[in-house]
mmCIF file of C-alpha atoms in Angstrom:
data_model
loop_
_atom_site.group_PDB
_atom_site.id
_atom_site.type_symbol
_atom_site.label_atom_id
_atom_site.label_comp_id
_atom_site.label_asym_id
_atom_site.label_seq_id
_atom_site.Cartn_x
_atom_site.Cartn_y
_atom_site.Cartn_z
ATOM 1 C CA UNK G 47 -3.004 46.498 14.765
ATOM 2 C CA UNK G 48 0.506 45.241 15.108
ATOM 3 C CA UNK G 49 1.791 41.717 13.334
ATOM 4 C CA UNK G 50 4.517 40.228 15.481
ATOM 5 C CA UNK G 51 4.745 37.060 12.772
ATOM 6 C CA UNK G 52 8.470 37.827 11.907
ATOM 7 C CA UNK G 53 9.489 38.139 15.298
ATOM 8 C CA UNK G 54 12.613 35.437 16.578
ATOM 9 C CA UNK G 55 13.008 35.928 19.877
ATOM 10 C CA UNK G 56 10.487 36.357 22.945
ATOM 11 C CA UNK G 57 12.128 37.074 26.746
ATOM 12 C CA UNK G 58 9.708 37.617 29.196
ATOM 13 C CA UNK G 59 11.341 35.866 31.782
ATOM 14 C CA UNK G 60 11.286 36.487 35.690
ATOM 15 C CA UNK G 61 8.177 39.437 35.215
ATOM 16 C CA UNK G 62 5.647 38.191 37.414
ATOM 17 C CA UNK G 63 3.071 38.054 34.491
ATOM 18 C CA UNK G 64 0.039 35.445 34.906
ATOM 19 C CA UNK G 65 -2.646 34.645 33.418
ATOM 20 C CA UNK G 66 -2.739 31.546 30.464
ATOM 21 C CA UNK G 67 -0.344 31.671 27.859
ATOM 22 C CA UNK G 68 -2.312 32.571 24.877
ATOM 23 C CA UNK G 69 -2.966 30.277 21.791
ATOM 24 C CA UNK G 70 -2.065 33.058 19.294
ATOM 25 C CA UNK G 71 1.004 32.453 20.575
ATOM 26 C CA UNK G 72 1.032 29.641 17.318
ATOM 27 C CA UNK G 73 1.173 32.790 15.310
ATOM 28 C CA UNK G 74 4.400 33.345 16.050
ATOM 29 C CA UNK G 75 6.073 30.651 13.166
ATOM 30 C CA UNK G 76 9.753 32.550 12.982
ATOM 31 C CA UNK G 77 10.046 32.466 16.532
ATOM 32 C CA UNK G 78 12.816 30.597 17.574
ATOM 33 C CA UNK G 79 13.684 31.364 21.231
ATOM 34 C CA UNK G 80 10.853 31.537 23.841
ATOM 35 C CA UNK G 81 11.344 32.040 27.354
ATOM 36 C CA UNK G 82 8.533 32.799 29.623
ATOM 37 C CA UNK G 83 10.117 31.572 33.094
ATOM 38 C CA UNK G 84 9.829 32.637 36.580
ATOM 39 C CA UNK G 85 6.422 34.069 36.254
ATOM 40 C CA UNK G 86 3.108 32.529 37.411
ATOM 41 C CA UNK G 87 1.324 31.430 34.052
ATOM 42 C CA UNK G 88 -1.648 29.301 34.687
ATOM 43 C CA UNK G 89 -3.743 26.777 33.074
ATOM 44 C CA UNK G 90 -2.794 24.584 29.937
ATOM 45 C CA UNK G 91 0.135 24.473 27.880
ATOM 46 C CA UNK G 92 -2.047 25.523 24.018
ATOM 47 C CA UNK G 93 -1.655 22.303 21.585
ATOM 48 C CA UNK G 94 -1.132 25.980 19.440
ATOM 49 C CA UNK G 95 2.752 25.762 20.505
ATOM 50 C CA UNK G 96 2.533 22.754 17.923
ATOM 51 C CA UNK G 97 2.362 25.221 15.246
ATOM 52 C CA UNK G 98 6.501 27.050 16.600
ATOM 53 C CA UNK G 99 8.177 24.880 14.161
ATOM 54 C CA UNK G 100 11.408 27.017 14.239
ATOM 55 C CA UNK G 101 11.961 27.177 17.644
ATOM 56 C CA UNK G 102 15.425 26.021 19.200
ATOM 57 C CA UNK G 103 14.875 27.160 22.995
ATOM 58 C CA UNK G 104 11.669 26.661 24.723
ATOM 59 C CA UNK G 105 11.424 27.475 28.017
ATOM 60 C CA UNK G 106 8.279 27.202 30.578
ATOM 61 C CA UNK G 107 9.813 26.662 33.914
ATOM 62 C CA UNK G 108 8.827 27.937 36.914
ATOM 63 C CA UNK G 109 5.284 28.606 36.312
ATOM 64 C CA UNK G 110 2.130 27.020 37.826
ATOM 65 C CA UNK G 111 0.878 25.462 34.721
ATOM 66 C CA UNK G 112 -0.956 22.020 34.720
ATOM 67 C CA UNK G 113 -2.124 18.979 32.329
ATOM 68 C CA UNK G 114 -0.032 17.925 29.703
ATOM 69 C CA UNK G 115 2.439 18.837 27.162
ATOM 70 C CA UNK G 116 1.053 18.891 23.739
ATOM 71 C CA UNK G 117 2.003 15.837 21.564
ATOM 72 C CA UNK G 118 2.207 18.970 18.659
ATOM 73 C CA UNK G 119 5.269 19.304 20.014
ATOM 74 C CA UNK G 120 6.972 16.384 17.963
ATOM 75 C CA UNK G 121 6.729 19.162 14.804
ATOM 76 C CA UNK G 122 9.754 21.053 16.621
ATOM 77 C CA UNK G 123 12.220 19.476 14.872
ATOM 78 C CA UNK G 124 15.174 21.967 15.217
ATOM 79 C CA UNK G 125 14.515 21.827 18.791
ATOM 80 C CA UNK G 126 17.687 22.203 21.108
ATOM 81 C CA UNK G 127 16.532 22.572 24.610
ATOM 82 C CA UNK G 128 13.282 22.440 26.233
ATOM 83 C CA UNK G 129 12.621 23.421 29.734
ATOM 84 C CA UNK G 130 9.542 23.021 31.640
ATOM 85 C CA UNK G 131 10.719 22.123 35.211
ATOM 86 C CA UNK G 132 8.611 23.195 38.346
ATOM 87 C CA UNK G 133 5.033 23.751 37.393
ATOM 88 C CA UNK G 134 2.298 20.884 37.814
ATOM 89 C CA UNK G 135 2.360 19.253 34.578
ATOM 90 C CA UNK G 136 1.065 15.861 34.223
ATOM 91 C CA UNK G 137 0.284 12.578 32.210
ATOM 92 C CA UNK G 138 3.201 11.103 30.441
ATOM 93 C CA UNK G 139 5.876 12.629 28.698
ATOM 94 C CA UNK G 140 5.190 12.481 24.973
ATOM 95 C CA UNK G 141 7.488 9.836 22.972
ATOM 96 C CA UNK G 142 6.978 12.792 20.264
ATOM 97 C CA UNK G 143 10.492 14.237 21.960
ATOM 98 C CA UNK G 144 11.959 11.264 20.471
ATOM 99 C CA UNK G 145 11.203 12.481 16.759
ATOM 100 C CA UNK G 146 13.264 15.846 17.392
ATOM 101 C CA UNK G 147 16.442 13.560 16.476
ATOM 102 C CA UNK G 148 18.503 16.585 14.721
ATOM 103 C CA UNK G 149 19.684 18.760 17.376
ATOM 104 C CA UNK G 150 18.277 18.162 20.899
ATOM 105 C CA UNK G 151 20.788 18.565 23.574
ATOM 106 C CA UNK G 152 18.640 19.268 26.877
ATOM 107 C CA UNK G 153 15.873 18.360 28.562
ATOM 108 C CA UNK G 154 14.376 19.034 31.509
ATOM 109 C CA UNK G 155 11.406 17.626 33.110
ATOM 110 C CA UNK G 156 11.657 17.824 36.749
ATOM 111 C CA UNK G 157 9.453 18.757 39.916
ATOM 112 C CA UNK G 158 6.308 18.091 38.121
ATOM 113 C CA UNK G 159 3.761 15.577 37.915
ATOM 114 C CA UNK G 160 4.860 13.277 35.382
ATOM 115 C CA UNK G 161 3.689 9.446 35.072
ATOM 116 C CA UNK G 162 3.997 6.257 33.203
ATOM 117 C CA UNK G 163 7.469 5.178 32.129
ATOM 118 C CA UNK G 164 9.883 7.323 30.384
ATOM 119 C CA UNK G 165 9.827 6.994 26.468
ATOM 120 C CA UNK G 166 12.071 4.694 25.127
ATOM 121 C CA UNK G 167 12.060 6.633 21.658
ATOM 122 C CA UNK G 168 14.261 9.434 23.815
ATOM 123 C CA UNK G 169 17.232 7.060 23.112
ATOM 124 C CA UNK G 170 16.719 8.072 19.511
ATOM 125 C CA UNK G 171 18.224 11.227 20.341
ATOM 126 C CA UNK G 172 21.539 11.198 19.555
ATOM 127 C CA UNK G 173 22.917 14.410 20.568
ATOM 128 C CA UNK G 174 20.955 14.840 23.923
ATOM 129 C CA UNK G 175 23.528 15.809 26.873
ATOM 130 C CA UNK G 176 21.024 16.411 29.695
ATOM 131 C CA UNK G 177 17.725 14.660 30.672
ATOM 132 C CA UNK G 178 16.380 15.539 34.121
ATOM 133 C CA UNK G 179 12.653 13.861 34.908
ATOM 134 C CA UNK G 180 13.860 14.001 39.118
ATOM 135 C CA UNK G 181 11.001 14.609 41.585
ATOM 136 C CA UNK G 182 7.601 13.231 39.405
ATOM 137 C CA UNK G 183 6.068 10.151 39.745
ATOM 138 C CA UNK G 184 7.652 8.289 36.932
ATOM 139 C CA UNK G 185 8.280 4.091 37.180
ATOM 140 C CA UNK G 186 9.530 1.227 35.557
ATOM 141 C CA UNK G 187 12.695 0.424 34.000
ATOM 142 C CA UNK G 188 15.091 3.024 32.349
ATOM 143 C CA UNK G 189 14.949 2.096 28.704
ATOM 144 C CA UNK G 190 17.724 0.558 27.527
ATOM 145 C CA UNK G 191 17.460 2.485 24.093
ATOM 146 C CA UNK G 192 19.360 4.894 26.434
ATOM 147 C CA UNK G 193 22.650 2.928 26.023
ATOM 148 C CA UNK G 194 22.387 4.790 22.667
ATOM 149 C CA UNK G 195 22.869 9.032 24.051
ATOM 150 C CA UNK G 196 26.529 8.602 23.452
ATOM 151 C CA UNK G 197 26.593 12.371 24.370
ATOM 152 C CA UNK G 198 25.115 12.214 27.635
ATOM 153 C CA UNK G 199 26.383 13.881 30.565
ATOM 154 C CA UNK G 200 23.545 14.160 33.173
ATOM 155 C CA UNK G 201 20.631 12.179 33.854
ATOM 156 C CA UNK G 202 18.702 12.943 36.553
ATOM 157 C CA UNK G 203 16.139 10.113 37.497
ATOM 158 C CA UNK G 204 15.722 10.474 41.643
ATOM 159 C CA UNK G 205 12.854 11.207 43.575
ATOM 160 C CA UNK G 206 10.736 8.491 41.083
ATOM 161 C CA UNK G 207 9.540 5.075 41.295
ATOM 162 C CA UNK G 208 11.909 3.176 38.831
ATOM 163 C CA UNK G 209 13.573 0.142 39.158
ATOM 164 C CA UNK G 210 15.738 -2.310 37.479
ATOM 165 C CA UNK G 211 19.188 -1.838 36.486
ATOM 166 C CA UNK G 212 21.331 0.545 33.969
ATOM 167 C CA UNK G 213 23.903 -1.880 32.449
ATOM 168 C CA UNK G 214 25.088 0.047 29.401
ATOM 169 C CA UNK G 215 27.339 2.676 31.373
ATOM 170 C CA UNK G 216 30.496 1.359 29.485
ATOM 171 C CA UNK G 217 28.554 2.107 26.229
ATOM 172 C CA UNK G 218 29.293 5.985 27.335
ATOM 173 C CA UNK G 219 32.425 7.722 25.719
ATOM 174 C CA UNK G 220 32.742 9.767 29.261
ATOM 175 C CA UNK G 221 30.900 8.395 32.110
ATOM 176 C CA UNK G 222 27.639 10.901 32.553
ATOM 177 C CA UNK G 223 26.914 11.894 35.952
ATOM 178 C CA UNK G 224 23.438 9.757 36.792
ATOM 179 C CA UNK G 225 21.629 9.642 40.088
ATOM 180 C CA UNK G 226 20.114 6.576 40.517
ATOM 181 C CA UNK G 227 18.928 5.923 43.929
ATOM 182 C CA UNK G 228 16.133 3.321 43.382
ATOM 183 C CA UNK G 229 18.044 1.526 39.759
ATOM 184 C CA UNK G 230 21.280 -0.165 40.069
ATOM 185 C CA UNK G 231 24.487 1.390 38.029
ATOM 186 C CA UNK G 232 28.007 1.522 37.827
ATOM 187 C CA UNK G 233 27.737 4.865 36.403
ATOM 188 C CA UNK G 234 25.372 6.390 39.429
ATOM 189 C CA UNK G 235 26.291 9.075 41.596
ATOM 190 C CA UNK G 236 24.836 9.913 44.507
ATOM 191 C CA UNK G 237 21.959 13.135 44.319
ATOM 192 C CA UNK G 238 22.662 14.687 47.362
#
């Protein structure tokens, strides 16, 4: 049969395919761009995806997958956006994200089932633009680590359970657009 080991990129997005995502899929170690949204994959995200070390783009959204996302993950460390909005996912999200400190600009979390407090080690990442963990069931206090995303431009926190108060706003070079229904903020804008 076939090898696919060299292969870079992988679009399957928007093609109705379901079933699990396959842990061969750590086979592919040259891929670097993986997007397998809009379908209906089920079940669990493999700890196999560990094993993409090249990847820059990873995207899972809009799928029905559940449990959690694999704390292999934190071996992605060219990683520049990761995607896994709208499934069921669960548990907490891994502080591993915060050891992909090179070239992470985006991540997206929301309309899942995500719990626990939000890592403070994301604050580590310097270059991150976008964080959106909206619509889970996330609490506590926003780290403050996060006066550190000098980049950031969106953060979407609302439909959570945090509380507390962002008071590093002025650390921001431009003021990033954050809604912030339940935290208090000078630099909040309103979700709707």
């Amino acid at each position: 049969g076939g090898s696919l080991t060299k292969l870079t990129h992988l679009a399957l997005l928007g093609n109705q395919i379901n079933g699990t995502i396959p842990s061969e899929i750590g086979l592919l170690a040259e891929l670097e761009y993986l997007d397998l949204a809009a379908n209906t994959f089920s079940g669990t995200l493999p700890s196999q995806v560990g094993s993409l070390t090249s990847v820059l783009d990873f995207y899972i959204d809009g799928n029905r997958l559940l449990g959690t996302i694999p704390t292999e993950i934190g071996l992605w460390t060219n990683l520049v956006s990761f995607d896994c909005d709208s499934n069921q996912l669960n548990g907490t999200i891994p502080t591993e994200f915060g050891l992909l400190t090179a070239r992470s600009m985006s991540y997206d979390f929301h309309s899942n089932q995500f719990t626990g407090n939000l890592p403070s080690e994301l604050g580590n990442l310097s270059s991150l633009t976008h964080l959106s963990v909206r619509d889970n069931l996330l609490t506590g206090n926003i780290p403050t680590e996060f006066g550190k995303l000098s980049f950031l431009e969106l953060l979407w926190l609302f439909q959570n359970q945090f509380n507390g108060t962002i008071d590093y706003c002025d650390n921001f070079p431009a003021t990033p657009r954050v809604d912030c229904l339940q935290v208090n903020c000078s630099c909040c804008v309103d979700p709707n």
